[in-house]
mmCIF file of C-alpha atoms and ligand atoms in Angstrom:
data_model
loop_
_atom_site.group_PDB
_atom_site.id
_atom_site.type_symbol
_atom_site.label_atom_id
_atom_site.label_comp_id
_atom_site.label_asym_id
_atom_site.label_seq_id
_atom_site.Cartn_x
_atom_site.Cartn_y
_atom_site.Cartn_z
ATOM 1 C CA MET A 1 -15.208 -8.205 -42.239
ATOM 2 C CA ARG A 2 -11.482 -7.766 -42.328
ATOM 3 C CA VAL A 3 -9.455 -10.623 -40.948
ATOM 4 C CA VAL A 4 -5.774 -11.059 -40.803
ATOM 5 C CA ILE A 5 -4.549 -15.082 -40.753
ATOM 6 C CA SER A 6 -1.527 -16.143 -39.436
ATOM 7 C CA ILE A 7 -0.384 -19.562 -41.006
ATOM 8 C CA GLY A 8 2.829 -20.780 -39.342
ATOM 9 C CA GLY A 9 5.125 -22.343 -41.820
ATOM 10 C CA SER A 10 5.026 -25.804 -40.183
ATOM 11 C CA VAL A 11 1.072 -25.630 -40.587
ATOM 12 C CA LEU A 12 1.480 -24.621 -44.185
ATOM 13 C CA ALA A 13 4.380 -26.214 -45.784
ATOM 14 C CA PRO A 14 5.837 -28.814 -43.261
ATOM 15 C CA ASP A 15 6.993 -31.121 -46.060
ATOM 16 C CA LEU A 16 6.299 -28.868 -49.210
ATOM 17 C CA ASP A 17 3.293 -30.639 -50.059
ATOM 18 C CA ALA A 18 1.414 -28.810 -52.948
ATOM 19 C CA ARG A 19 -2.022 -30.113 -51.749
ATOM 20 C CA ARG A 20 -1.731 -28.985 -48.391
ATOM 21 C CA VAL A 21 -0.620 -25.344 -49.641
ATOM 22 C CA GLU A 22 -3.656 -25.640 -52.109
ATOM 23 C CA GLU A 23 -6.068 -26.312 -49.018
ATOM 24 C CA HIS A 24 -5.241 -23.432 -47.251
ATOM 25 C CA ALA A 25 -5.613 -21.098 -50.212
ATOM 26 C CA ALA A 26 -9.184 -22.890 -50.877
ATOM 27 C CA VAL A 27 -9.944 -21.660 -47.230
ATOM 28 C CA VAL A 28 -8.771 -18.185 -47.812
ATOM 29 C CA GLU A 29 -11.003 -17.939 -51.187
ATOM 30 C CA THR A 30 -13.740 -19.299 -49.608
ATOM 31 C CA LEU A 31 -13.581 -16.726 -46.913
ATOM 32 C CA ALA A 32 -13.097 -14.104 -49.456
ATOM 33 C CA ARG A 33 -16.370 -15.288 -51.317
ATOM 34 C CA ASN A 34 -18.104 -14.700 -48.047
ATOM 35 C CA GLY A 35 -17.050 -11.132 -47.840
ATOM 36 C CA CYS A 36 -13.749 -11.236 -45.862
ATOM 37 C CA GLU A 37 -10.943 -8.906 -46.755
ATOM 38 C CA ILE A 38 -7.878 -10.829 -46.015
ATOM 39 C CA GLY A 39 -4.469 -10.383 -44.915
ATOM 40 C CA ALA A 40 -2.492 -13.383 -44.647
ATOM 41 C CA VAL A 41 0.740 -13.679 -42.891
ATOM 42 C CA VAL A 42 2.947 -17.003 -43.358
ATOM 43 C CA GLY A 43 5.553 -18.236 -41.225
ATOM 44 C CA GLY A 44 8.795 -20.066 -41.912
ATOM 45 C CA GLY A 45 8.705 -23.493 -40.321
ATOM 46 C CA GLY A 46 11.157 -26.308 -40.216
ATOM 47 C CA VAL A 47 12.680 -24.926 -43.480
ATOM 48 C CA ALA A 48 13.746 -21.632 -41.664
ATOM 49 C CA ARG A 49 15.132 -23.325 -38.684
ATOM 50 C CA ASP A 50 17.204 -25.507 -41.096
ATOM 51 C CA TYR A 51 18.626 -22.675 -42.818
ATOM 52 C CA ILE A 52 19.221 -20.620 -39.323
ATOM 53 C CA SER A 53 20.889 -23.686 -37.708
ATOM 54 C CA ALA A 54 23.336 -23.952 -41.002
ATOM 55 C CA ALA A 55 23.954 -20.527 -41.003
ATOM 56 C CA ARG A 56 24.677 -20.275 -37.374
ATOM 57 C CA ASP A 57 27.300 -23.136 -37.734
ATOM 58 C CA LEU A 58 28.900 -20.986 -40.459
ATOM 59 C CA GLY A 59 29.101 -17.847 -38.086
ATOM 60 C CA ALA A 60 26.436 -15.720 -39.042
ATOM 61 C CA ASN A 61 25.254 -13.449 -36.487
ATOM 62 C CA GLU A 62 21.392 -13.304 -34.759
ATOM 63 C CA VAL A 63 20.200 -10.237 -37.342
ATOM 64 C CA GLN A 64 21.810 -12.461 -40.294
ATOM 65 C CA LEU A 65 19.747 -15.580 -39.155
ATOM 66 C CA ASP A 66 16.701 -13.325 -38.864
ATOM 67 C CA GLN A 67 17.055 -12.567 -42.387
ATOM 68 C CA PHE A 68 17.559 -16.081 -43.471
ATOM 69 C CA GLY A 69 14.210 -16.652 -41.548
ATOM 70 C CA ILE A 70 12.600 -13.731 -43.329
ATOM 71 C CA ASP A 71 13.374 -14.793 -46.972
ATOM 72 C CA VAL A 72 12.142 -18.193 -46.176
ATOM 73 C CA THR A 73 8.960 -16.859 -44.913
ATOM 74 C CA ARG A 74 8.678 -14.814 -48.030
ATOM 75 C CA ILE A 75 9.213 -17.803 -50.293
ATOM 76 C CA ASN A 76 6.578 -19.579 -48.142
ATOM 77 C CA ALA A 77 4.352 -16.499 -49.069
ATOM 78 C CA ARG A 78 5.083 -16.481 -52.572
ATOM 79 C CA LEU A 79 3.892 -20.547 -52.347
ATOM 80 C CA LEU A 80 0.329 -19.676 -51.164
ATOM 81 C CA ILE A 81 0.377 -16.699 -53.627
ATOM 82 C CA ALA A 82 0.828 -19.190 -56.196
ATOM 83 C CA ALA A 83 -1.886 -21.311 -55.028
ATOM 84 C CA LEU A 84 -4.559 -18.335 -54.737
ATOM 85 C CA GLY A 85 -6.638 -17.118 -57.657
ATOM 86 C CA ALA A 86 -6.993 -13.834 -59.452
ATOM 87 C CA GLN A 87 -8.108 -11.850 -56.320
ATOM 88 C CA VAL A 88 -4.628 -12.344 -54.404
ATOM 89 C CA ASP A 89 -1.988 -9.550 -54.860
ATOM 90 C CA PRO A 90 0.843 -11.310 -56.838
ATOM 91 C CA LYS A 91 3.508 -9.343 -54.790
ATOM 92 C CA VAL A 92 4.505 -10.937 -51.086
ATOM 93 C CA ALA A 93 3.982 -7.363 -49.292
ATOM 94 C CA HIS A 94 7.209 -6.274 -47.369
ATOM 95 C CA ASP A 95 5.411 -4.046 -45.231
ATOM 96 C CA TYR A 96 2.267 -2.937 -43.447
ATOM 97 C CA GLU A 97 1.744 -0.310 -45.901
ATOM 98 C CA GLU A 98 1.960 -2.487 -48.841
ATOM 99 C CA ALA A 99 -0.322 -5.066 -47.322
ATOM 100 C CA GLY A 100 -2.736 -2.410 -46.295
ATOM 101 C CA ASP A 101 -2.973 -0.793 -49.645
ATOM 102 C CA ALA A 102 -3.628 -4.413 -51.274
ATOM 103 C CA ILE A 103 -6.292 -5.115 -48.876
ATOM 104 C CA ARG A 104 -8.166 -1.818 -49.551
ATOM 105 C CA ARG A 105 -8.091 -2.368 -53.069
ATOM 106 C CA GLY A 106 -9.931 -5.462 -52.537
ATOM 107 C CA ASP A 107 -7.080 -8.055 -53.008
ATOM 108 C CA ILE A 108 -5.955 -10.901 -50.782
ATOM 109 C CA SER A 109 -2.476 -9.807 -49.334
ATOM 110 C CA VAL A 110 0.175 -12.279 -48.500
ATOM 111 C CA MET A 111 3.090 -11.231 -46.570
ATOM 112 C CA GLY A 112 6.177 -12.965 -44.374
ATOM 113 C CA GLY A 113 8.437 -11.345 -42.459
ATOM 114 C CA VAL A 114 9.366 -7.696 -42.152
ATOM 115 C CA MET A 115 12.525 -7.269 -39.988
ATOM 116 C CA PRO A 116 14.829 -8.754 -37.737
ATOM 117 C CA GLY A 117 14.128 -9.407 -34.008
ATOM 118 C CA GLN A 118 10.839 -10.815 -34.334
ATOM 119 C CA THR A 119 8.587 -13.620 -35.525
ATOM 120 C CA THR A 120 5.467 -13.574 -38.053
ATOM 121 C CA ASP A 121 3.407 -13.874 -34.744
ATOM 122 C CA ALA A 122 4.195 -10.403 -34.222
ATOM 123 C CA VAL A 123 4.085 -9.497 -37.944
ATOM 124 C CA ALA A 124 0.375 -10.846 -38.053
ATOM 125 C CA ALA A 125 -0.515 -8.856 -34.789
ATOM 126 C CA ALA A 126 0.862 -5.765 -36.212
ATOM 127 C CA LEU A 127 -0.892 -6.123 -39.542
ATOM 128 C CA ALA A 128 -4.318 -6.589 -37.810
ATOM 129 C CA GLU A 129 -3.690 -3.610 -35.994
ATOM 130 C CA TYR A 130 -2.620 -1.345 -39.040
ATOM 131 C CA VAL A 131 -5.621 -2.559 -41.075
ATOM 132 C CA ASP A 132 -8.090 -2.203 -38.264
ATOM 133 C CA ALA A 133 -9.003 -5.760 -38.657
ATOM 134 C CA ASP A 134 -12.132 -7.054 -36.773
ATOM 135 C CA LEU A 135 -10.515 -10.423 -36.023
ATOM 136 C CA LEU A 136 -6.798 -12.021 -35.914
ATOM 137 C CA ILE A 137 -6.553 -15.580 -36.222
ATOM 138 C CA TYR A 138 -3.460 -17.668 -35.310
ATOM 139 C CA ALA A 139 -3.642 -21.243 -37.129
ATOM 140 C CA THR A 140 -0.821 -23.133 -35.405
ATOM 141 C CA SER A 141 0.018 -26.536 -34.689
ATOM 142 C CA VAL A 142 -1.572 -26.404 -31.402
ATOM 143 C CA ASP A 143 -5.166 -26.194 -30.408
ATOM 144 C CA GLY A 144 -5.095 -23.171 -28.524
ATOM 145 C CA VAL A 145 -3.369 -21.533 -25.625
ATOM 146 C CA PHE A 146 -2.361 -23.766 -22.670
ATOM 147 C CA SER A 147 -1.265 -22.990 -18.936
ATOM 148 C CA ALA A 148 1.832 -24.535 -19.833
ATOM 149 C CA ASP A 149 3.551 -26.444 -23.016
ATOM 150 C CA PRO A 150 1.229 -29.613 -23.488
ATOM 151 C CA ASN A 151 3.860 -31.541 -25.407
ATOM 152 C CA THR A 152 6.045 -31.555 -22.144
ATOM 153 C CA ASP A 153 3.697 -30.747 -19.151
ATOM 154 C CA PRO A 154 0.897 -33.199 -18.536
ATOM 155 C CA ASP A 155 -1.063 -30.996 -16.113
ATOM 156 C CA ALA A 156 -1.117 -28.201 -18.911
ATOM 157 C CA THR A 157 -4.811 -26.786 -19.538
ATOM 158 C CA LYS A 158 -6.475 -25.297 -22.305
ATOM 159 C CA PHE A 159 -7.986 -22.135 -21.767
ATOM 160 C CA GLU A 160 -11.186 -21.547 -23.983
ATOM 161 C CA GLU A 161 -11.307 -18.153 -23.352
ATOM 162 C CA MET A 162 -8.929 -15.798 -21.842
ATOM 163 C CA THR A 163 -8.377 -11.931 -21.968
ATOM 164 C CA ALA A 164 -5.491 -10.189 -23.864
ATOM 165 C CA GLY A 165 -3.923 -9.431 -20.599
ATOM 166 C CA GLU A 166 -3.890 -12.845 -19.222
ATOM 167 C CA LEU A 167 -2.237 -14.160 -22.580
ATOM 168 C CA VAL A 168 0.384 -11.557 -21.739
ATOM 169 C CA ASP A 169 1.049 -13.333 -18.294
ATOM 170 C CA VAL A 170 0.558 -16.722 -19.498
ATOM 171 C CA ILE A 171 3.085 -16.356 -22.591
ATOM 172 C CA GLY A 172 5.502 -14.428 -20.579
ATOM 173 C CA ASP A 173 5.618 -17.803 -18.033
ATOM 174 C CA ILE A 174 5.939 -20.207 -20.692
ATOM 175 C CA GLU A 175 8.807 -18.060 -22.441
ATOM 176 C CA MET A 176 10.693 -18.161 -19.169
ATOM 177 C CA ASN A 177 11.023 -22.115 -19.409
ATOM 178 C CA ALA A 178 13.899 -22.556 -21.802
ATOM 179 C CA GLY A 179 12.845 -25.169 -24.442
ATOM 180 C CA SER A 180 9.100 -24.726 -24.401
ATOM 181 C CA SER A 181 7.028 -23.280 -27.155
ATOM 182 C CA ALA A 182 4.371 -20.895 -26.944
ATOM 183 C CA PRO A 183 1.712 -20.607 -29.386
ATOM 184 C CA VAL A 184 2.326 -17.024 -29.866
ATOM 185 C CA ASP A 185 5.033 -15.193 -28.729
ATOM 186 C CA LEU A 186 5.276 -12.543 -26.035
ATOM 187 C CA LEU A 187 5.670 -9.614 -28.508
ATOM 188 C CA ALA A 188 2.437 -10.838 -30.664
ATOM 189 C CA ALA A 189 0.717 -11.199 -27.304
ATOM 190 C CA LYS A 190 1.391 -7.553 -26.151
ATOM 191 C CA LEU A 191 0.459 -6.344 -29.608
ATOM 192 C CA ILE A 192 -2.933 -7.995 -29.187
ATOM 193 C CA GLU A 193 -3.411 -6.396 -25.580
ATOM 194 C CA ARG A 194 -2.701 -2.930 -26.897
ATOM 195 C CA ALA A 195 -4.620 -3.110 -30.042
ATOM 196 C CA LYS A 196 -7.611 -4.645 -28.200
ATOM 197 C CA MET A 197 -7.879 -7.065 -31.111
ATOM 198 C CA ARG A 198 -10.289 -9.810 -30.932
ATOM 199 C CA THR A 199 -8.283 -13.068 -31.717
ATOM 200 C CA ILE A 200 -8.292 -16.825 -32.054
ATOM 201 C CA VAL A 201 -5.550 -19.580 -31.472
ATOM 202 C CA LEU A 202 -6.529 -22.763 -33.039
ATOM 203 C CA ASP A 203 -5.034 -26.056 -34.750
ATOM 204 C CA GLY A 204 -4.479 -25.236 -38.206
ATOM 205 C CA THR A 205 -3.044 -28.494 -39.442
ATOM 206 C CA ASN A 206 -6.259 -29.091 -40.744
ATOM 207 C CA PRO A 207 -7.345 -26.033 -42.526
ATOM 208 C CA ASP A 208 -10.788 -26.684 -42.657
ATOM 209 C CA ARG A 209 -11.079 -25.716 -38.834
ATOM 210 C CA ILE A 210 -10.318 -22.142 -40.059
ATOM 211 C CA GLU A 211 -13.721 -21.042 -42.140
ATOM 212 C CA PRO A 212 -16.341 -22.176 -39.224
ATOM 213 C CA ALA A 213 -14.127 -20.170 -36.800
ATOM 214 C CA VAL A 214 -13.903 -16.937 -38.826
ATOM 215 C CA LEU A 215 -17.562 -16.922 -40.105
ATOM 216 C CA ARG A 216 -19.350 -18.194 -37.006
ATOM 217 C CA GLY A 217 -16.991 -18.309 -34.206
ATOM 218 C CA GLU A 218 -16.997 -22.158 -33.954
ATOM 219 C CA HIS A 219 -13.628 -23.591 -33.104
ATOM 220 C CA THR A 220 -12.164 -26.099 -30.176
ATOM 221 C CA GLY A 221 -9.061 -23.460 -29.538
ATOM 222 C CA THR A 222 -8.661 -20.272 -27.398
ATOM 223 C CA ASP A 223 -10.694 -17.109 -27.795
ATOM 224 C CA ILE A 224 -8.751 -14.022 -26.725
ATOM 225 C CA ILE A 225 -11.224 -11.451 -25.896
ATOM 226 C CA PRO A 226 -10.087 -7.713 -25.868
HETATM 227 N N1 U5P B 1 11.613 -13.453 -38.622
HETATM 228 C C1 U5P B 1 12.031 -12.136 -38.505
HETATM 229 N N2 U5P B 1 11.182 -11.166 -38.520
HETATM 230 C C2 U5P B 1 10.153 -11.243 -38.801
HETATM 231 C C3 U5P B 1 9.462 -12.545 -39.157
HETATM 232 C C4 U5P B 1 10.486 -13.548 -39.148
HETATM 233 O O1 U5P B 1 13.208 -12.064 -37.966
HETATM 234 O O2 U5P B 1 9.486 -10.066 -39.129
HETATM 235 C C5 U5P B 1 12.512 -14.532 -38.456
HETATM 236 C C6 U5P B 1 13.034 -15.194 -37.312
HETATM 237 O O3 U5P B 1 14.237 -15.550 -37.179
HETATM 238 C C7 U5P B 1 12.095 -16.195 -37.139
HETATM 239 C C8 U5P B 1 11.968 -16.658 -38.764
HETATM 240 O O4 U5P B 1 12.127 -17.408 -36.352
HETATM 241 O O5 U5P B 1 12.053 -15.466 -39.224
HETATM 242 C C9 U5P B 1 10.850 -17.767 -39.168
HETATM 243 O O6 U5P B 1 9.658 -16.937 -38.761
HETATM 244 P P1 U5P B 1 8.633 -17.539 -37.675
HETATM 245 O O7 U5P B 1 8.199 -18.902 -38.242
HETATM 246 O O8 U5P B 1 9.223 -17.879 -36.717
HETATM 247 O O9 U5P B 1 7.147 -16.823 -37.494
#
């Protein structure tokens, strides 16, 4: 089974704790041992936001700010590579072709951002489509897709299962409410819909939740049905 795992920066390295990175690497290695071909996409988290905020104060434009974000995602990707064993491609893949080549060779491939104007949510969806993945997993800090932002709206309810079209509608609504954070961004949702990609959104702050979700479909997050 070919799997793309998106690991949010705030999930992988909220405080640059080596043990946490090691735990994520251990899950990826277990999946590889169980026959999964893996592409991992790593986000930028709070460190990216700190750089972006400082650079914004210095007058950088939005593309330049995204470039700071991409650099941080690639540093986080390097961190995960450092924790993975011999089966990982030691290069951070800079585009989908590099990642796809590594995966086809039998290596685990790790990448961060690709180009300004998007987030690693969209990178993961595009990589999953490019390598014809069987499954796309978003390991985020929220346990699934909710009808509204669960941090601010007490009436928010979790979807156990939804179609990709419903995901696009829900994310579109959430993104229109300024300040609320969606579990995946709208471009990613549209790519998932277009690719008809089987997708799971789950809470990855405990990396042990990822393995049963991939291998047995067991999780408490949201299944997105193509
Ligand atoms: N980013 C991009 N393009 C990408 C991936 C990331 O511009 O392909 C930038 C964005 O500014 C994003 C930041 O907010 O890096 C950190 O990525 P993420 O953790 O939001 O996915």
